[in-house]
Structure formats: C-alpha cells, structure tokens
XYZ file of C-alpha atoms in Angstrom:
446
model
C 132.892 140.802 144.819
C 135.868 139.896 146.949
C 136.294 137.226 149.607
C 138.412 137.879 152.647
C 139.618 135.192 155.027
C 140.217 136.164 158.621
C 142.655 134.046 160.619
C 141.725 133.655 164.280
C 144.846 133.730 166.400
C 145.192 133.341 170.146
C 146.586 136.565 171.662
C 149.855 136.170 173.542
C 149.274 135.491 177.202
C 145.546 134.874 176.642
C 144.790 131.516 178.287
C 146.937 128.456 178.674
C 148.997 126.911 175.910
C 147.354 124.096 173.940
C 147.841 120.677 175.523
C 149.871 118.092 173.663
C 148.481 114.605 172.998
C 151.064 113.139 175.362
C 149.928 115.438 178.143
C 146.284 114.542 177.636
C 147.178 110.845 177.581
C 149.037 111.183 180.884
C 146.168 113.109 182.457
C 143.639 110.500 181.344
C 145.868 107.738 182.694
C 146.174 109.404 186.082
C 142.445 109.994 186.103
C 141.939 106.269 185.483
C 144.335 105.436 188.327
C 142.417 107.686 190.682
C 139.095 106.220 189.617
C 140.189 102.576 189.911
C 142.494 102.471 192.926
C 142.127 105.706 194.911
C 138.520 106.883 194.814
C 136.491 104.878 197.348
C 139.384 102.461 197.733
C 137.989 101.059 200.968
C 134.367 100.931 199.864
C 132.408 97.996 201.260
C 131.846 95.458 198.483
C 131.030 92.028 199.918
C 131.890 89.023 197.801
C 128.677 87.538 196.344
C 127.991 83.850 196.684
C 128.352 81.384 193.868
C 125.304 80.763 191.699
C 123.575 77.479 192.457
C 122.031 77.003 189.007
C 125.253 76.081 187.203
C 125.714 72.834 185.320
C 127.932 71.243 187.974
C 126.233 72.647 191.066
C 122.788 71.449 189.935
C 124.000 67.845 190.154
C 124.919 68.125 193.833
C 122.570 66.950 196.608
C 120.315 69.530 198.236
C 122.504 70.220 201.288
C 125.730 70.444 199.316
C 124.032 72.706 196.777
C 123.253 75.168 199.562
C 126.853 75.121 200.743
C 128.183 75.523 197.209
C 127.333 79.222 197.202
C 130.048 79.758 199.826
C 132.738 78.107 197.708
C 134.495 81.414 196.743
C 134.691 82.418 200.413
C 136.086 78.993 201.333
C 138.771 79.216 198.634
C 139.905 82.667 199.777
C 139.909 81.579 203.421
C 142.049 78.562 202.518
C 144.483 80.833 200.674
C 144.638 83.056 203.749
C 145.501 80.048 205.936
C 148.277 79.019 203.531
C 149.626 82.558 203.570
C 149.481 82.570 207.374
C 151.465 79.343 207.519
C 154.126 80.592 205.078
C 154.551 83.828 207.000
C 154.678 82.172 210.420
C 156.742 79.020 209.913
C 160.519 79.503 209.749
C 160.238 83.189 208.880
C 163.024 84.352 211.127
C 160.793 87.033 212.636
C 157.905 87.443 215.084
C 155.427 84.852 213.812
C 152.491 86.320 215.742
C 152.960 89.577 213.872
C 154.074 88.360 210.449
C 151.265 85.813 210.082
C 148.314 88.204 210.490
C 150.195 90.890 208.578
C 150.171 88.680 205.462
C 146.821 86.944 205.992
C 144.647 89.992 206.668
C 144.967 91.478 203.129
C 143.826 88.152 201.651
C 140.744 88.053 203.878
C 140.094 91.722 203.142
C 139.515 90.891 199.456
C 136.109 89.448 200.408
C 134.761 92.791 201.636
C 137.031 95.620 200.398
C 138.937 94.393 197.324
C 140.766 97.598 196.338
C 141.593 98.307 199.970
C 143.055 94.788 200.185
C 145.536 95.669 197.443
C 146.756 98.727 199.335
C 146.947 96.681 202.531
C 149.125 94.150 200.720
C 151.376 96.909 199.372
C 151.837 98.251 202.909
C 152.370 94.856 204.544
C 154.987 93.769 201.994
C 157.839 96.088 203.133
C 156.874 95.631 206.778
C 157.109 91.848 206.481
C 160.409 92.124 204.621
C 161.916 94.345 207.321
C 160.592 92.347 210.295
C 161.765 89.031 208.893
C 165.457 88.192 209.280
C 165.806 86.232 206.043
C 167.213 88.914 203.781
C 167.471 86.464 200.903
C 163.723 87.028 200.406
C 163.788 90.644 199.271
C 161.629 92.579 198.676
C 158.934 89.884 199.089
C 159.103 87.457 201.965
C 157.514 84.027 201.459
C 154.252 85.024 203.135
C 154.167 88.393 201.382
C 154.844 86.725 198.021
C 151.830 84.412 198.412
C 149.728 87.208 199.892
C 150.366 89.666 197.085
C 149.794 87.113 194.322
C 146.510 86.031 195.923
C 145.354 89.615 196.392
C 146.223 90.543 192.803
C 144.303 87.528 191.482
C 141.164 88.013 193.577
C 140.998 91.777 193.064
C 141.526 91.366 189.310
C 138.639 88.872 189.183
C 136.366 91.182 191.154
C 137.228 94.340 189.189
C 137.886 95.177 185.555
C 141.014 94.613 183.434
C 142.170 98.227 183.702
C 142.388 97.893 187.481
C 144.546 94.790 187.056
C 146.904 96.756 184.814
C 147.234 99.533 187.396
C 147.907 97.046 190.202
C 150.664 95.381 188.210
C 152.164 98.769 187.318
C 152.285 99.821 190.977
C 153.761 96.450 191.907
C 156.467 96.927 189.288
C 157.114 100.463 190.578
C 157.567 99.125 194.113
C 159.952 96.456 192.811
C 162.049 99.070 190.986
C 162.247 101.264 194.094
C 163.067 98.316 196.365
C 165.788 97.077 194.012
C 167.382 100.479 193.586
C 169.440 100.224 196.789
C 166.847 100.529 199.546
C 167.179 96.891 200.570
C 170.162 94.522 200.796
C 169.852 93.304 197.239
C 173.558 93.720 196.599
C 174.276 90.675 198.824
C 171.392 88.276 198.303
C 169.737 89.287 195.055
C 166.037 90.010 194.552
C 162.866 88.078 193.869
C 161.143 90.938 192.015
C 161.596 89.175 188.691
C 159.610 86.050 189.636
C 156.919 88.223 191.230
C 156.479 90.398 188.163
C 156.534 87.491 185.710
C 154.146 85.267 187.660
C 151.770 88.126 188.477
C 151.778 89.244 184.828
C 150.825 85.736 183.674
C 148.102 85.430 186.306
C 146.643 88.855 185.517
C 146.793 88.113 181.795
C 144.764 84.926 182.314
C 142.232 86.814 184.432
C 141.980 89.551 181.791
C 141.373 86.992 179.047
C 138.683 85.421 181.235
C 137.066 88.845 181.724
C 137.093 89.542 177.996
C 135.630 86.146 177.163
C 132.884 86.455 179.781
C 132.037 89.950 178.557
C 131.859 88.665 174.979
C 129.602 85.786 176.028
C 127.308 88.196 177.864
C 127.110 90.422 174.801
C 126.353 87.443 172.565
C 123.678 86.235 174.975
C 122.138 89.693 175.177
C 122.224 90.022 171.389
C 120.611 86.610 170.973
C 117.911 87.588 173.442
C 117.240 90.822 171.572
C 117.253 88.987 168.248
C 114.826 86.367 169.529
C 112.576 89.083 170.926
C 112.624 90.955 167.632
C 111.981 87.744 165.712
C 108.997 86.930 167.925
C 107.721 90.471 167.600
C 108.086 90.372 163.817
C 106.320 87.005 163.700
C 103.508 88.402 165.816
C 103.128 91.403 163.529
C 103.156 89.184 160.450
C 100.519 86.957 162.008
C 98.364 89.961 162.875
C 98.751 91.188 159.312
C 97.643 87.799 157.977
C 94.654 87.756 160.317
C 93.699 91.287 159.282
C 93.883 90.355 155.601
C 91.739 87.277 156.076
C 89.154 89.095 158.174
C 89.122 91.909 155.661
C 88.185 89.444 152.958
C 85.526 87.820 155.163
C 83.917 91.067 156.321
C 84.180 92.668 152.892
C 82.354 89.696 151.364
C 79.484 89.913 153.857
C 79.186 93.698 153.549
C 79.064 93.389 149.762
C 76.274 90.816 150.066
C 74.368 93.151 152.405
C 74.695 96.042 149.946
C 73.560 93.932 146.965
C 70.592 92.456 148.816
C 69.520 95.871 150.106
C 69.604 97.221 146.563
C 67.666 94.282 145.113
C 65.094 93.934 147.923
C 62.677 96.685 146.744
C 62.373 95.037 143.330
C 61.216 91.775 144.912
C 58.203 93.433 146.518
C 55.270 94.547 144.381
C 54.477 98.243 144.888
C 56.739 98.718 147.930
C 55.887 101.688 150.119
C 58.240 104.690 149.932
C 59.285 104.149 153.569
C 60.491 100.640 152.743
C 62.416 101.821 149.682
C 64.008 104.575 151.759
C 64.945 102.098 154.490
C 66.604 99.739 152.012
C 68.404 102.639 150.377
C 69.711 103.703 153.766
C 70.879 100.155 154.492
C 72.692 100.012 151.164
C 74.340 103.408 151.690
C 75.531 102.414 155.183
C 76.833 99.085 153.906
C 78.760 100.743 151.067
C 80.143 103.384 153.443
C 81.224 100.725 155.954
C 82.818 98.697 153.173
C 84.710 101.737 151.899
C 85.914 102.618 155.391
C 86.946 99.006 156.016
C 89.004 98.925 152.837
C 90.606 102.248 153.684
C 91.603 101.226 157.220
C 92.648 97.627 156.594
C 94.045 98.238 153.137
C 97.315 99.420 154.677
C 98.123 95.880 155.809
C 98.210 94.578 152.255
C 101.483 94.302 150.446
C 101.756 95.898 147.050
C 101.831 92.502 145.356
C 99.053 91.005 147.504
C 96.094 89.612 145.625
C 92.880 88.598 147.310
C 92.279 84.858 147.003
C 89.741 83.762 144.423
C 88.436 80.944 146.631
C 86.596 81.734 149.865
C 88.474 81.517 153.148
C 88.606 77.947 154.541
C 86.278 76.743 157.299
C 85.969 73.618 159.411
C 84.084 72.001 156.555
C 87.356 72.022 154.603
C 89.273 70.069 157.262
C 88.975 66.786 155.383
C 91.058 68.183 152.539
C 93.669 69.443 155.017
C 93.826 66.075 156.776
C 94.186 64.279 153.450
C 97.175 66.438 152.550
C 98.733 65.817 155.958
C 98.289 62.078 155.612
C 99.992 62.190 152.217
C 102.936 63.920 153.935
C 103.321 60.887 156.235
C 101.415 61.912 159.357
C 98.783 59.515 160.623
C 95.977 61.744 161.878
C 92.544 60.921 163.272
C 89.571 63.290 163.451
C 86.892 63.106 166.146
C 83.834 65.392 166.244
C 81.561 65.623 169.264
C 78.387 67.635 169.785
C 75.854 68.914 167.315
C 77.642 70.295 164.275
C 76.363 73.764 163.442
C 77.448 76.740 161.404
C 79.641 79.166 163.349
C 80.678 82.750 162.563
C 83.103 82.719 159.673
C 85.844 84.369 161.751
C 85.646 81.536 164.283
C 85.588 78.903 161.539
C 88.596 80.468 159.833
C 90.615 80.764 163.053
C 89.781 77.182 164.051
C 90.917 75.920 160.651
C 94.192 77.872 160.853
C 94.872 76.646 164.400
C 94.439 73.017 163.385
C 96.563 73.631 160.291
C 99.411 75.153 162.318
C 99.260 72.471 165.009
C 99.532 69.681 162.425
C 102.360 71.525 160.663
C 104.233 71.682 163.964
C 103.699 67.949 164.407
C 105.189 67.259 160.974
C 108.128 69.527 161.752
C 108.949 68.556 165.328
C 107.624 64.980 165.615
C 108.171 63.243 162.267
C 106.625 59.806 162.162
C 104.294 60.393 165.103
C 100.522 60.052 165.059
C 98.090 62.893 165.752
C 94.495 63.273 166.841
C 92.199 66.227 166.085
C 89.201 66.626 168.375
C 86.455 69.150 167.610
C 83.755 69.734 170.185
C 80.626 71.776 169.521
C 79.402 72.918 172.921
C 76.688 75.314 173.988
C 78.954 78.328 174.528
C 81.485 77.901 171.760
C 83.889 75.567 170.011
C 86.539 73.353 171.579
C 89.639 72.199 169.721
C 92.283 69.714 170.796
C 95.218 68.630 168.677
C 97.525 66.125 170.320
C 100.384 64.082 168.895
C 102.437 61.258 170.297
C 106.196 61.175 170.780
C 108.392 60.908 167.685
C 109.498 57.305 167.102
C 113.017 58.406 166.130
C 114.093 61.610 167.911
C 117.409 61.624 166.043
C 115.555 62.623 162.867
C 114.373 65.880 164.446
C 116.321 68.859 163.181
C 116.413 72.205 165.009
C 114.052 74.723 163.470
C 114.879 78.475 163.587
C 111.184 79.287 163.768
C 110.432 77.070 166.743
C 107.665 78.518 168.874
C 106.476 81.096 166.344
C 103.526 78.968 165.234
C 102.342 78.900 168.840
C 102.575 82.691 168.860
C 100.284 82.922 165.843
C 97.751 80.541 167.380
C 97.689 82.497 170.622
C 97.126 85.707 168.662
C 94.102 84.236 166.889
C 92.665 82.900 170.153
C 93.248 86.224 171.906
C 91.486 88.060 169.081
C 88.357 85.964 169.714
C 88.603 86.254 173.545
C 89.266 82.545 173.770
C 91.559 80.385 175.879
C 94.511 78.260 174.842
C 96.995 75.914 176.459
C 99.974 74.295 174.766
C 102.613 72.022 176.228
C 104.152 68.591 176.353
C 102.288 65.482 177.425
C 103.377 62.809 179.882
C 104.281 60.363 177.115
C 106.597 62.824 175.340
C 104.096 64.193 172.832
C 102.556 67.632 172.526
C 99.052 68.982 173.033
C 97.262 72.145 171.913
C 93.873 72.821 173.501
C 91.729 75.795 172.479
C 88.283 77.089 173.379
C 86.683 79.744 171.178
C 83.544 81.329 172.691
C 80.546 81.835 170.420
C 77.544 83.903 171.454
C 74.252 82.091 171.450
C 71.808 83.104 168.681
C 69.182 84.332 171.113
C 71.502 86.337 173.408
C 70.712 89.540 171.607
C 67.012 89.064 172.183
C 67.186 88.424 175.902
C-alpha cells in the first residue's frame, strides 16, 4: 500500500496574486477611514441632552435641573462665540466672513459631527488665505480654536478610531501646508502646536472613552451576575420547597396506604366490596407515592438524607424564638384568632417565612427588637414580622446575599397563592406581611 501526496498549485495566470499582510492592513485601514469619516459624513445626529439623574444634577432646584439637560449645547455655543470673536477681532481680513467661517463648524458639531470636521478642514485654508496675518500659518487664530473644538467634540461623540483618523488627516494637512504651499519660509508655522495639543486632547478623550466603556461592561456584568445569583437562589429555594413537600406528602400517602391495608382487619366479617375498596385505595396510594418519588426524586442531591424529625410547624415557633433570643434579638410573639390546625404545607411555609424574616433581622438590624404576629382568620393565616431600626447602624456589614431571603419567601407565598409585602417602615425598621389562604373545611361539600 502506497501513499501519494498531491501538491495543489495555482496555475500561472489563474486569478490574482496572493495579497500580502501589508496590503490587507492598508485595505482594512482605508475601509475604516471610509466607514468613519466618509460614509454618511453629513448624517443628522442631534446632540442628546445631559441626563438629569446624575449625582450633581439631582441636587439642583427643579427649574435649574430642567435647564441642566441643555448644558452640552450651551458649552458648544459658548465655544462657537469665542471662536467667532477670535476670528473677527484683529484678524486682518473681512471679519464678517472670517467669523462665521470659523464658528459654523463648531455649531455644526451639535447636529452633524463628522460633517463638522470636514467643514473645519475646508474653512481652515480659506481663513488662512483671507486673513492678512501670515504669521498664523496654516491655522489662523479663529481656525486654531475652531479645529481644536471640533476635534474634541467629534471625538467625544464618536469612537476612538474616528479620533485617530481625524488627527491623521490633520497631520496630513499640516505636512502639505508646510511643504511650500504657504509662506512658511518667512514666518514659520504653527502646525507643531496644533498637532501636539490636539494629540493630547484626543488622547484624554480616548482614555475617557475606554474608561466609560469599561465601566459599562462592569455594570452590565454585575447586572448579569446579580440576575444569575437571584435565579440560582430562586432555583435552590424551589428545590428546598420541593424536598420539604415531598417529605410531607410522602408521609401522608404512606399513612393512607397503611390505614387502607389495616382497615379490613378492624371490621369483623367485612363484605368483599369493602375489602376490594380498601385494596383499591391502598393500590392507588402506593402508585401515587411511587410516582411522587420518581418525579420529585430528581431534586434531591446524591448526599441528601431525609430528616428523621417531622417538618416544623407553627407549634414549633417557641423553640425558634428561644434560639433567636439567645442570639441577641429581642422578639415578641402575638397570636390572634382561634388557633386551629392548618394544612401541613401552610404550616411549614409559615414557619420558614418567620424563620427567614427573623434571620434577616439578625443580619441587617443587629440589636433591634422584633415582633411576630400570627392571625388565624376565617379564610387563611396572616403573618406579620416587623423589626425596629438598628440602634447602631455602623455595626451593619454588607451582605452578598441581601434580598435573596425575600426571594425565597415570595416563592413560598406564590406557591400557596398567597400575598406578600415587604419594605421599610417609617421609623427605619422593616416589615414583612404575608397572607396564606386556606380553604374552609366545608367548601368541598357546598
């Protein structure tokens, strides 16, 4: 067995020669120039107003806060007036022509930024030729201020690559103007100051762009991280609820199956129909229990072990309150209404909600006092856990899981079709109010 390698060669004259990396780099650069400064150069892009929700603007009175959104327009208009004055006063040329020639590009940055740059490039040689002060070559005083202002504003309104292209074209104009086109051999040139100052200004603007972009990315990443953390907390809470309900329902279904199996032996000479009915009940209970374990068993971790003790209920609140008091939280319990036994899922969720609310009080309001109110009403169960303000706020440390306990409580309330409100109180404390509906015993018979 032999292996033959065939070399694919391009036939002479077949297609163009392969492009060199330098050629591709030049083509990409020219494509970037066309995209940034040529394509839709005079597109209408009005300058947006300043945001009024900033740290400094929020402190201003109402009327001034409304005017603050026009601050960028006012700054550019002021720069245009300064440029107009520099071009008109002692310019040695027609002031009525030189002034607008240098001021219009600055004003144009508010509506057509890239077009303003080209307008400044065109007005610069015109102002230099019309003015009689040849010592200001190739930028007259008004043109110097105009071009620097235009470069700065356009760089702020566009991206860093556009700023680089504008500076490159400015440098190209300076090289051409200093190559013998103007009277530089007698009076010198001011291209050096223009290029150095504009480079420093554009560098500062570029650094500002990069920093703002980095801050936006960090903010977006923090938002995504917080969303994922909340989502993970919600899933973990749902998993915990599913485990607890699995244990509750599995216990009751097991009791049903055992009682159905033992019931015929408690009746002397039971009729066959009764034995068959109890057998059917037991078979359905065992089947439901098996299906429940199959469906909800996926939420258990491999190392999860069902608790030996039964799930807690409202009757176990005294033990929870005792533990909380030992941790340093003064808590008071108030029960209103006729105490009665509720469905175990409601009892369990109520216990967990009180437990989480008191844990939040210990975490976010150390040293405060709390009050737990339980109200047995006709249509369900009302819970209210309220705490006072912390006596020493400096002891409060930021918690990375802030707000996730509220998410778990809302999930439990939503599962039972209840209602919940949580928020701060007027005295600086915090309140959690929950209502869990419970069907009346005789509703099924009505």
